[in-house]
Tab-separated table of C-alpha atoms in Angstrom:
chain	number	residue	atom	x	y	z
U	1	MET	CA	-75.989	218.692	216.194
U	2	ARG	CA	-78.287	216.653	218.194
U	3	PHE	CA	-80.369	215.988	215.277
U	4	ALA	CA	-77.242	214.576	213.371
U	5	ILE	CA	-76.467	212.206	216.382
U	6	ILE	CA	-80.163	211.123	216.632
U	7	LEU	CA	-80.364	210.351	213.016
U	8	SER	CA	-77.208	208.284	212.956
U	9	VAL	CA	-78.051	206.476	215.974
U	10	LEU	CA	-81.340	205.597	214.491
U	11	ALA	CA	-79.726	204.655	211.093
U	12	LEU	CA	-77.191	202.301	212.880
U	13	PHE	CA	-80.196	200.904	214.680
U	14	PHE	CA	-82.090	200.133	211.626
U	15	VAL	CA	-79.009	198.566	209.803
U	16	ALA	CA	-77.806	196.668	212.494
U	17	CYS	CA	-81.529	195.053	212.968
U	18	SER	CA	-81.854	194.077	209.236
U	19	GLU	CA	-82.577	190.400	209.159
U	20	LYS	CA	-79.804	188.656	207.052
U	21	LYS	CA	-80.381	184.952	206.504
U	22	GLU	CA	-76.927	183.302	206.321
U	23	GLN	CA	-76.516	180.059	204.221
U	24	LYS	CA	-76.041	177.141	206.320
U	25	ILE	CA	-73.511	174.634	205.266
U	26	GLU	CA	-74.691	171.143	205.587
U	27	VAL	CA	-72.031	168.507	207.017
U	28	THR	CA	-73.056	164.853	206.450
U	29	PRO	CA	-71.121	162.040	207.956
U	30	ASN	CA	-70.534	160.420	204.789
U	31	THR	CA	-68.334	163.379	203.881
U	32	VAL	CA	-65.198	161.860	201.932
U	33	VAL	CA	-62.121	163.244	202.892
U	34	PRO	CA	-59.835	164.703	200.304
U	35	ALA	CA	-56.841	162.738	199.520
U	36	ASP	CA	-54.484	165.585	200.113
U	37	VAL	CA	-55.551	165.755	203.888
U	38	PRO	CA	-53.189	163.833	205.817
U	39	ILE	CA	-54.993	161.703	208.633
U	40	ALA	CA	-53.163	160.485	211.652
U	41	LYS	CA	-53.191	156.823	212.447
U	42	SER	CA	-53.935	155.760	215.922
U	43	ASP	CA	-51.385	154.304	218.234
U	44	ALA	CA	-52.241	150.779	218.838
U	45	ASN	CA	-49.940	150.618	221.898
U	46	ILE	CA	-51.785	152.795	224.409
U	47	SER	CA	-51.007	152.544	227.930
U	48	ILE	CA	-51.499	154.800	230.973
U	49	ASP	CA	-49.266	154.672	234.106
U	50	ASN	CA	-51.371	155.230	237.229
U	51	ASP	CA	-48.225	156.700	238.842
U	52	PHE	CA	-47.381	158.949	235.966
U	53	PRO	CA	-50.432	160.162	234.073
U	54	PRO	CA	-49.942	162.258	231.042
U	55	MET	CA	-49.390	165.796	231.123
U	56	PRO	CA	-52.312	168.097	229.630
U	57	VAL	CA	-51.186	169.796	226.585
U	58	ALA	CA	-50.117	173.307	226.837
U	59	GLU	CA	-51.784	175.996	224.901
């Protein structure tokens, strides 16, 4: 029984330590946004009242 446990621990150790290189996705700043993705327009009339600051977004 001990032999099986030691063998399985060693097998898991070697499987977990294998070096798998993942392909990295390169994102360039010149990436074109697809036409079907909605992009919000910024509000031109932004003013923050000092007496009543904006509330933080609830998560």
